[in-house]
GROMACS .gro file of C-alpha atoms in nm:
model
  395
    1MET     CA    1   0.000   0.000   0.000
    2LYS     CA    2   0.119   0.353  -0.073
    3THR     CA    3   0.224   0.572   0.220
    4ALA     CA    4  -0.008   0.812   0.400
    5THR     CA    5   0.195   1.097   0.252
    6PHE     CA    6   0.128   0.967  -0.100
    7ILE     CA    7  -0.247   0.945  -0.033
    8ASN     CA    8  -0.256   1.291   0.124
    9ASN     CA    9  -0.088   1.426  -0.188
   10LYS     CA   10  -0.342   1.240  -0.400
   11LEU     CA   11  -0.627   1.403  -0.208
   12GLU     CA   12  -0.474   1.747  -0.254
   13GLN     CA   13  -0.441   1.674  -0.626
   14LEU     CA   14  -0.808   1.576  -0.632
   15ASP     CA   15  -0.899   1.908  -0.473
   16ARG     CA   16  -0.690   2.107  -0.719
   17ASP     CA   17  -0.835   1.927  -1.020
   18LEU     CA   18  -1.192   1.952  -0.893
   19THR     CA   19  -1.145   2.324  -0.839
   20ALA     CA   20  -0.988   2.375  -1.181
   21SER     CA   21  -1.213   2.148  -1.387
   22ALA     CA   22  -1.518   2.277  -1.571
   23ASN     CA   23  -1.782   2.060  -1.408
   24GLU     CA   24  -2.106   2.045  -1.605
   25GLN     CA   25  -2.279   1.792  -1.383
   26SER     CA   26  -2.607   1.874  -1.209
   27ARG     CA   27  -2.560   2.108  -0.916
   28LEU     CA   28  -2.834   1.931  -0.723
   29ALA     CA   29  -2.736   1.565  -0.771
   30LEU     CA   30  -2.601   1.398  -0.456
   31LEU     CA   31  -2.456   1.082  -0.610
   32THR     CA   32  -2.384   1.169  -0.972
   33GLY     CA   33  -2.345   1.546  -0.962
   34ASN     CA   34  -2.206   1.841  -0.777
   35SER     CA   35  -2.387   1.856  -0.443
   36GLY     CA   36  -2.219   1.533  -0.336
   37LEU     CA   37  -1.885   1.713  -0.356
   38ALA     CA   38  -1.990   1.891  -0.037
   39LEU     CA   39  -1.970   1.554   0.141
   40PHE     CA   40  -1.618   1.507   0.004
   41TYR     CA   41  -1.515   1.855   0.121
   42TYR     CA   42  -1.675   1.806   0.463
   43HIS     CA   43  -1.448   1.506   0.514
   44MET     CA   44  -1.150   1.694   0.370
   45TYR     CA   45  -1.215   1.961   0.632
   46HIS     CA   46  -1.261   1.694   0.900
   47HIS     CA   47  -0.930   1.532   0.799
   48PHE     CA   48  -0.708   1.832   0.725
   49GLY     CA   49  -0.877   2.100   0.940
   50ASP     CA   50  -0.833   2.357   0.663
   51GLU     CA   51  -1.104   2.626   0.642
   52GLN     CA   52  -1.077   2.638   0.263
   53TYR     CA   53  -1.250   2.299   0.248
   54ARG     CA   54  -1.535   2.418   0.470
   55ASN     CA   55  -1.577   2.717   0.240
   56ARG     CA   56  -1.585   2.500  -0.071
   57ALA     CA   57  -1.850   2.275   0.080
   58ALA     CA   58  -2.060   2.581   0.169
   59ALA     CA   59  -2.028   2.721  -0.185
   60ILE     CA   60  -2.139   2.388  -0.336
   61LEU     CA   61  -2.445   2.375  -0.111
   62GLU     CA   62  -2.537   2.731  -0.204
   63GLU     CA   63  -2.511   2.654  -0.577
   64ALA     CA   64  -2.745   2.358  -0.531
   65MET     CA   65  -2.994   2.579  -0.347
   66GLU     CA   66  -2.981   2.825  -0.636
   67GLU     CA   67  -3.075   2.543  -0.872
   68ILE     CA   68  -3.371   2.449  -0.650
   69ASN     CA   69  -3.490   2.810  -0.651
   70LYS     CA   70  -3.507   2.794  -1.030
   71GLY     CA   71  -3.739   2.492  -1.010
   72ILE     CA   72  -3.716   2.132  -0.896
   73ARG     CA   73  -3.668   1.894  -1.189
   74SER     CA   74  -3.605   1.574  -0.992
   75TYR     CA   75  -3.706   1.443  -0.649
   76THR     CA   76  -3.490   1.131  -0.636
   77TYR     CA   77  -3.215   1.027  -0.398
   78CYS     CA   78  -2.957   0.998  -0.675
   79ASP     CA   79  -2.996   1.329  -0.853
   80GLY     CA   80  -3.284   1.523  -0.701
   81LEU     CA   81  -3.432   1.690  -0.396
   82ALA     CA   82  -3.422   1.381  -0.170
   83GLY     CA   83  -3.046   1.344  -0.209
   84TYR     CA   84  -2.976   1.712  -0.146
   85ALA     CA   85  -3.206   1.713   0.159
   86TYR     CA   86  -3.034   1.396   0.285
   87LEU     CA   87  -2.699   1.573   0.255
   88LEU     CA   88  -2.818   1.879   0.447
   89ASN     CA   89  -2.963   1.658   0.720
   90TYR     CA   90  -2.636   1.463   0.746
   91LEU     CA   91  -2.422   1.776   0.765
   92GLN     CA   92  -2.657   1.929   1.023
   93GLN     CA   93  -2.623   1.614   1.235
   94LYS     CA   94  -2.245   1.663   1.217
   95ASP     CA   95  -2.278   2.028   1.329
   96PHE     CA   96  -2.113   2.128   1.003
   97ILE     CA   97  -2.407   2.351   0.911
   98ASP     CA   98  -2.639   2.528   1.153
   99ASN     CA   99  -3.014   2.517   1.213
  100SER     CA  100  -3.089   2.783   0.952
  101ILE     CA  101  -3.183   2.505   0.709
  102THR     CA  102  -3.435   2.342   0.947
  103ASP     CA  103  -3.743   2.508   0.795
  104PHE     CA  104  -3.625   2.416   0.446
  105LEU     CA  105  -3.587   2.051   0.549
  106ILE     CA  106  -3.938   2.050   0.696
  107GLN     CA  107  -4.068   2.174   0.358
  108CYS     CA  108  -3.869   1.896   0.189
  109ASP     CA  109  -4.030   1.641   0.422
  110GLU     CA  110  -4.377   1.752   0.315
  111ILE     CA  111  -4.294   1.746  -0.055
  112LEU     CA  112  -4.107   1.416  -0.049
  113TYR     CA  113  -4.373   1.239   0.157
  114SER     CA  114  -4.621   1.312  -0.121
  115VAL     CA  115  -4.372   1.206  -0.390
  116PHE     CA  116  -4.305   0.880  -0.201
  117GLY     CA  117  -4.674   0.793  -0.223
  118ARG     CA  118  -4.685   0.862  -0.596
  119MET     CA  119  -4.377   0.649  -0.659
  120GLN     CA  120  -4.525   0.363  -0.458
  121LEU     CA  121  -4.844   0.375  -0.665
  122LYS     CA  122  -4.628   0.327  -0.973
  123SER     CA  123  -4.440   0.036  -0.806
  124ASN     CA  124  -4.118   0.233  -0.841
  125THR     CA  125  -3.917   0.109  -0.541
  126ASP     CA  126  -3.576   0.189  -0.688
  127LEU     CA  127  -3.309   0.313  -0.442
  128LEU     CA  128  -3.145   0.559  -0.678
  129HIS     CA  129  -3.452   0.681  -0.865
  130GLY     CA  130  -3.760   0.567  -0.675
  131SER     CA  131  -3.942   0.541  -0.344
  132LEU     CA  132  -3.674   0.344  -0.157
  133GLY     CA  133  -3.433   0.635  -0.187
  134LEU     CA  134  -3.695   0.861  -0.030
  135ALA     CA  135  -3.756   0.600   0.242
  136ALA     CA  136  -3.381   0.607   0.318
  137TYR     CA  137  -3.400   0.985   0.352
  138PHE     CA  138  -3.696   0.966   0.590
  139LEU     CA  139  -3.524   0.702   0.802
  140ASP     CA  140  -3.231   0.939   0.849
  141ARG     CA  141  -3.470   1.223   0.929
  142TYR     CA  142  -3.639   1.009   1.194
  143GLN     CA  143  -3.302   0.934   1.352
  144SER     CA  144  -3.246   1.311   1.365
  145GLY     CA  145  -3.570   1.346   1.560
  146ALA     CA  146  -3.743   1.534   1.277
  147VAL     CA  147  -4.001   1.278   1.160
  148ALA     CA  148  -4.273   1.105   1.360
  149LEU     CA  149  -4.248   0.733   1.431
  150SER     CA  150  -4.595   0.684   1.283
  151SER     CA  151  -4.474   0.825   0.950
  152ILE     CA  152  -4.168   0.599   0.944
  153ARG     CA  153  -4.388   0.299   1.018
  154GLU     CA  154  -4.618   0.388   0.730
  155ILE     CA  155  -4.320   0.420   0.496
  156GLY     CA  156  -4.155   0.104   0.627
  157GLU     CA  157  -4.475  -0.098   0.587
  158ALA     CA  158  -4.506   0.021   0.227
  159ILE     CA  159  -4.153  -0.100   0.149
  160ARG     CA  160  -4.217  -0.431   0.326
  161LEU     CA  161  -4.527  -0.492   0.115
  162SER     CA  162  -4.332  -0.398  -0.198
  163LEU     CA  163  -4.075  -0.667  -0.120
  164ASP     CA  164  -4.356  -0.916  -0.057
  165LYS     CA  165  -4.495  -0.832  -0.402
  166VAL     CA  166  -4.159  -0.896  -0.568
  167VAL     CA  167  -4.140  -1.236  -0.396
  168HIS     CA  168  -4.501  -1.325  -0.485
  169ASP     CA  169  -4.463  -1.226  -0.850
  170ARG     CA  170  -4.147  -1.433  -0.875
  171GLN     CA  171  -4.314  -1.741  -0.723
  172ALA     CA  172  -4.629  -1.735  -0.934
  173PRO     CA  173  -4.568  -1.526  -1.246
  174GLN     CA  174  -4.889  -1.463  -1.436
  175GLU     CA  175  -4.681  -1.303  -1.709
  176GLU     CA  176  -4.315  -1.230  -1.772
  177VAL     CA  177  -4.163  -1.039  -1.479
  178TYR     CA  178  -3.817  -0.908  -1.404
  179VAL     CA  179  -3.646  -0.938  -1.066
  180ASN     CA  180  -3.356  -0.703  -0.997
  181CYS     CA  181  -3.099  -0.864  -0.763
  182GLY     CA  182  -2.883  -0.559  -0.704
  183MET     CA  183  -2.834  -0.272  -0.465
  184ALA     CA  184  -2.889   0.031  -0.688
  185HIS     CA  185  -3.228  -0.083  -0.814
  186GLY     CA  186  -3.323  -0.413  -0.653
  187ILE     CA  187  -3.378  -0.665  -0.374
  188VAL     CA  188  -3.052  -0.606  -0.185
  189SER     CA  189  -3.140  -0.244  -0.109
  190MET     CA  190  -3.489  -0.344   0.005
  191ILE     CA  191  -3.337  -0.603   0.239
  192LEU     CA  192  -3.091  -0.351   0.383
  193PHE     CA  193  -3.365  -0.094   0.435
  194LEU     CA  194  -3.585  -0.341   0.623
  195VAL     CA  195  -3.289  -0.445   0.841
  196LYS     CA  196  -3.246  -0.080   0.941
  197TYR     CA  197  -3.620  -0.028   0.981
  198HIS     CA  198  -3.689  -0.347   1.180
  199PRO     CA  199  -3.619  -0.206   1.532
  200LEU     CA  200  -3.875   0.070   1.470
  201ALA     CA  201  -4.154  -0.148   1.333
  202ASP     CA  202  -4.464  -0.228   1.537
  203ASN     CA  203  -4.491  -0.558   1.343
  204GLN     CA  204  -4.137  -0.689   1.375
  205ASP     CA  205  -4.237  -1.050   1.313
  206ALA     CA  206  -4.394  -0.953   0.981
  207VAL     CA  207  -4.082  -0.756   0.884
  208SER     CA  208  -3.864  -1.055   0.974
  209ALA     CA  209  -4.086  -1.284   0.765
  210SER     CA  210  -4.064  -1.049   0.468
  211LEU     CA  211  -3.687  -1.031   0.505
  212LYS     CA  212  -3.664  -1.410   0.513
  213ALA     CA  213  -3.881  -1.438   0.202
  214GLY     CA  214  -3.671  -1.177   0.020
  215VAL     CA  215  -3.350  -1.356   0.110
  216ASP     CA  216  -3.493  -1.692   0.001
  217CYS     CA  217  -3.597  -1.536  -0.331
  218LEU     CA  218  -3.241  -1.411  -0.384
  219LEU     CA  219  -3.085  -1.745  -0.288
  220GLN     CA  220  -3.293  -1.925  -0.549
  221PHE     CA  221  -3.105  -1.736  -0.822
  222LYS     CA  222  -2.761  -1.857  -0.711
  223SER     CA  223  -2.575  -2.030  -0.994
  224THR     CA  224  -2.498  -2.400  -0.966
  225ASP     CA  225  -2.267  -2.392  -1.270
  226PRO     CA  226  -1.898  -2.406  -1.164
  227ALA     CA  227  -1.809  -2.219  -1.484
  228SER     CA  228  -2.009  -1.912  -1.382
  229ILE     CA  229  -1.804  -1.595  -1.345
  230SER     CA  230  -2.033  -1.471  -1.069
  231LEU     CA  231  -2.267  -1.667  -0.844
  232TYR     CA  232  -2.552  -1.413  -0.858
  233PRO     CA  233  -2.703  -1.234  -1.156
  234SER     CA  234  -2.804  -0.870  -1.187
  235ILE     CA  235  -3.150  -0.898  -1.343
  236VAL     CA  236  -3.356  -1.216  -1.384
  237LYS     CA  237  -3.641  -1.262  -1.629
  238VAL     CA  238  -3.900  -1.496  -1.480
  239ASN     CA  239  -4.195  -1.661  -1.656
  240ALA     CA  240  -4.399  -1.980  -1.631
  241VAL     CA  241  -4.121  -2.175  -1.807
  242GLY     CA  242  -3.838  -2.075  -1.573
  243ILE     CA  243  -3.574  -1.806  -1.547
  244ASP     CA  244  -3.349  -1.637  -1.799
  245THR     CA  245  -3.038  -1.453  -1.681
  246THR     CA  246  -2.660  -1.430  -1.706
  247TYR     CA  247  -2.383  -1.480  -1.452
  248ASN     CA  248  -2.103  -1.265  -1.596
  249ILE     CA  249  -2.156  -0.980  -1.350
  250PRO     CA  250  -1.884  -0.739  -1.233
  251LEU     CA  251  -1.811  -0.708  -0.864
  252GLY     CA  252  -1.950  -0.378  -0.741
  253TRP     CA  253  -2.173  -0.181  -0.507
  254CYS     CA  254  -2.451  -0.158  -0.765
  255TYR     CA  255  -2.463  -0.529  -0.857
  256GLY     CA  256  -2.271  -0.848  -0.807
  257ASP     CA  257  -2.163  -1.103  -0.552
  258ILE     CA  258  -1.991  -0.874  -0.301
  259ILE     CA  259  -2.293  -0.648  -0.246
  260VAL     CA  260  -2.524  -0.951  -0.236
  261SER     CA  261  -2.298  -1.098   0.035
  262ILE     CA  262  -2.337  -0.782   0.246
  263GLY     CA  263  -2.715  -0.795   0.209
  264LEU     CA  264  -2.720  -1.159   0.315
  265TYR     CA  265  -2.489  -1.088   0.609
  266ARG     CA  266  -2.700  -0.802   0.743
  267ALA     CA  267  -3.017  -1.010   0.710
  268GLY     CA  268  -2.852  -1.312   0.871
  269SER     CA  269  -2.737  -1.101   1.166
  270LEU     CA  270  -3.085  -0.965   1.225
  271LEU     CA  271  -3.257  -1.302   1.180
  272GLN     CA  272  -2.988  -1.476   1.391
  273ASP     CA  273  -2.952  -1.730   1.110
  274ASN     CA  274  -2.607  -1.891   1.131
  275ASP     CA  275  -2.655  -2.080   0.804
  276LEU     CA  276  -2.725  -1.753   0.625
  277LEU     CA  277  -2.422  -1.590   0.787
  278ARG     CA  278  -2.202  -1.876   0.662
  279GLU     CA  279  -2.357  -1.848   0.316
  280ALA     CA  280  -2.282  -1.475   0.311
  281GLU     CA  281  -1.919  -1.519   0.418
  282CYS     CA  282  -1.861  -1.800   0.169
  283LEU     CA  283  -1.998  -1.577  -0.106
  284ALA     CA  284  -1.766  -1.293  -0.002
  285LEU     CA  285  -1.469  -1.532   0.008
  286ALA     CA  286  -1.553  -1.656  -0.341
  287ALA     CA  287  -1.568  -1.295  -0.459
  288ALA     CA  288  -1.227  -1.228  -0.301
  289LYS     CA  289  -1.074  -1.485  -0.537
  290ARG     CA  290  -1.163  -1.256  -0.826
  291ASN     CA  291  -0.865  -1.046  -0.732
  292THR     CA  292  -0.763  -0.879  -1.058
  293PRO     CA  293  -0.941  -0.612  -1.263
  294ARG     CA  294  -0.986  -0.872  -1.538
  295THR     CA  295  -1.153  -1.136  -1.320
  296ALA     CA  296  -1.353  -0.882  -1.120
  297LEU     CA  297  -1.459  -0.713  -1.448
  298VAL     CA  298  -1.343  -0.380  -1.305
  299HIS     CA  299  -1.217  -0.104  -1.534
  300ASP     CA  300  -1.178   0.205  -1.316
  301ALA     CA  301  -1.149   0.327  -0.957
  302CYS     CA  302  -1.508   0.437  -0.890
  303LEU     CA  303  -1.727   0.351  -0.591
  304CYS     CA  304  -2.017   0.210  -0.789
  305HIS     CA  305  -1.845  -0.074  -0.973
  306GLY     CA  306  -1.475  -0.001  -0.949
  307GLY     CA  307  -1.170  -0.047  -0.732
  308ALA     CA  308  -1.262   0.199  -0.457
  309GLY     CA  309  -1.600   0.036  -0.398
  310LEU     CA  310  -1.447  -0.311  -0.379
  311ALA     CA  311  -1.179  -0.197  -0.135
  312HIS     CA  312  -1.439  -0.040   0.091
  313MET     CA  313  -1.667  -0.344   0.092
  314TYR     CA  314  -1.381  -0.581   0.174
  315LYS     CA  315  -1.295  -0.350   0.463
  316LYS     CA  316  -1.655  -0.396   0.581
  317TRP     CA  317  -1.614  -0.771   0.562
  318TYR     CA  318  -1.292  -0.756   0.764
  319ARG     CA  319  -1.482  -0.565   1.032
  320PHE     CA  320  -1.765  -0.821   1.021
  321THR     CA  321  -1.542  -1.126   1.062
  322GLY     CA  322  -1.179  -1.043   1.142
  323ASN     CA  323  -1.086  -1.276   0.856
  324GLU     CA  324  -0.742  -1.172   0.728
  325ILE     CA  325  -0.837  -1.271   0.374
  326PHE     CA  326  -1.068  -0.971   0.366
  327ASN     CA  327  -0.802  -0.742   0.511
  328ALA     CA  328  -0.564  -0.854   0.237
  329SER     CA  329  -0.837  -0.798  -0.023
  330TYR     CA  330  -0.898  -0.449   0.115
  331HIS     CA  331  -0.533  -0.352   0.080
  332LEU     CA  332  -0.505  -0.520  -0.260
  333TRP     CA  333  -0.796  -0.319  -0.398
  334MET     CA  334  -0.668   0.002  -0.241
  335ASP     CA  335  -0.351  -0.053  -0.442
  336LYS     CA  336  -0.555  -0.133  -0.753
  337THR     CA  337  -0.759   0.184  -0.699
  338LEU     CA  338  -0.444   0.395  -0.706
  339GLU     CA  339  -0.320   0.208  -1.014
  340LEU     CA  340  -0.652   0.259  -1.192
  341SER     CA  341  -0.654   0.633  -1.116
  342ASN     CA  342  -0.339   0.726  -1.301
  343HIS     CA  343  -0.479   0.911  -1.603
  344PRO     CA  344  -0.270   1.221  -1.674
  345ASP     CA  345  -0.583   1.416  -1.773
  346GLY     CA  346  -0.806   1.275  -1.500
  347ILE     CA  347  -0.943   1.442  -1.187
  348GLY     CA  348  -0.680   1.343  -0.938
  349GLY     CA  349  -0.589   1.084  -1.201
  350PHE     CA  350  -0.946   0.946  -1.201
  351LYS     CA  351  -1.146   0.882  -1.516
  352LYS     CA  352  -1.456   0.667  -1.551
  353TYR     CA  353  -1.468   0.379  -1.796
  354ASN     CA  354  -1.768   0.451  -2.014
  355GLY     CA  355  -1.779   0.143  -2.234
  356GLY     CA  356  -1.534   0.306  -2.471
  357PRO     CA  357  -1.330   0.619  -2.402
  358PHE     CA  358  -1.261   0.703  -2.039
  359VAL     CA  359  -1.436   1.023  -1.928
  360GLN     CA  360  -1.391   1.274  -1.648
  361MET     CA  361  -1.650   1.237  -1.370
  362ALA     CA  362  -1.643   1.430  -1.046
  363GLY     CA  363  -1.925   1.289  -0.831
  364ILE     CA  364  -1.952   1.036  -0.550
  365LEU     CA  365  -2.099   0.728  -0.713
  366ASP     CA  366  -1.903   0.703  -1.036
  367GLY     CA  367  -1.654   0.986  -1.003
  368ALA     CA  368  -1.340   1.118  -0.842
  369ALA     CA  369  -1.502   1.236  -0.516
  370GLY     CA  370  -1.615   0.882  -0.432
  371MET     CA  371  -1.262   0.755  -0.473
  372GLY     CA  372  -1.146   1.042  -0.252
  373LEU     CA  373  -1.385   0.939   0.027
  374VAL     CA  374  -1.240   0.586   0.027
  375LEU     CA  375  -0.885   0.724   0.038
  376MET     CA  376  -0.975   0.941   0.339
  377ASP     CA  377  -1.143   0.643   0.503
  378TYR     CA  378  -0.811   0.458   0.474
  379LEU     CA  379  -0.623   0.744   0.639
  380GLN     CA  380  -0.878   0.789   0.918
  381GLY     CA  381  -0.882   0.420   1.012
  382ASP     CA  382  -1.166   0.295   1.231
  383GLN     CA  383  -1.293   0.618   1.382
  384GLU     CA  384  -1.637   0.563   1.533
  385ASP     CA  385  -1.789   0.863   1.356
  386ASN     CA  386  -1.652   0.765   1.016
  387ASP     CA  387  -1.996   0.690   0.875
  388TRP     CA  388  -1.980   0.867   0.539
  389ASP     CA  389  -2.091   0.545   0.369
  390ARG     CA  390  -2.442   0.597   0.504
  391VAL     CA  391  -2.485   0.772   0.170
  392LEU     CA  392  -2.443   0.432   0.002
  393PHE     CA  393  -2.665   0.247   0.252
  394LEU     CA  394  -2.363   0.060   0.391
  395ALA     CA  395  -2.321   0.206   0.742
   0.00000   0.00000   0.00000
């Protein structure tokens, strides 16, 4: 692994390039645009203690607010109002911004509660672009003491029933249906939400039963072919004849075996299911054997499906188990992340693989700032308040 001095220099290069680059991404977008850079600069300030980083975060937040004042074009967690409001709530919790935004957040709560209902009616339970992302926001707001328990229970019950519907449709398809097995848009994120929601539910047995059914649905898609590149697919087409899918899935946060393993582990911990915990760890160990960019199908250093995301998830697994294989995988993918972010014209050396030419991207999910957060996480070690990955539903 490179020295702390090398990584500090890399972070400073990231800052210089972000400041100098003409960034045309949405000002409002938390995960794929500019507002998420405020999270990066908050942690730069937290790490370096330099007021310039606080000022840059404040300027980014103000630019996003200016965009809102011109009219809200999206309400989603990924690139709309929910993500920006989540960010403000997070930074207020950290005492990084003051209570002057409290009234604005209350207005956001009212708007997003209505939008959540409309998304649910359309069966849009996507984390990045649907109701689950709004549910994640409201769960954070409840933990800040800003949302009533009754409201969280209404939202949580709606997500629970949505997972039940996915399971039912898969078991008895009346027509062709698609089951998404990933985090960004599918079952894993629903499982992780219900694990977080479970202690608040007034029907915990029902939530546990829904979790168990969701996990069982996911397990049924595990490949039995030893030649499969991955053990779990991304999207499965289900009809009366059977299933149609592919098992050549990259390792990543959005899809793939490593994020499925985290979903199974969290569910197994809550359900106190030792067999499920073993299944989850075996899946993560199998994923760890895909230890090159070629075998992991990784092309860049991003959080979503690149080296930085893999490093961070193996660090989670090392914390879960103490298994040194995961610690070695964490350090291996930290090295790979630095190797993959060595483009002379990149942002801090980072460029995103776009299926052809590599392109400059600045944001958290698929850009340079996300890589920067993982680098800072490495430097900060195991600080108790190092929970930036709440933004990815991992904390």
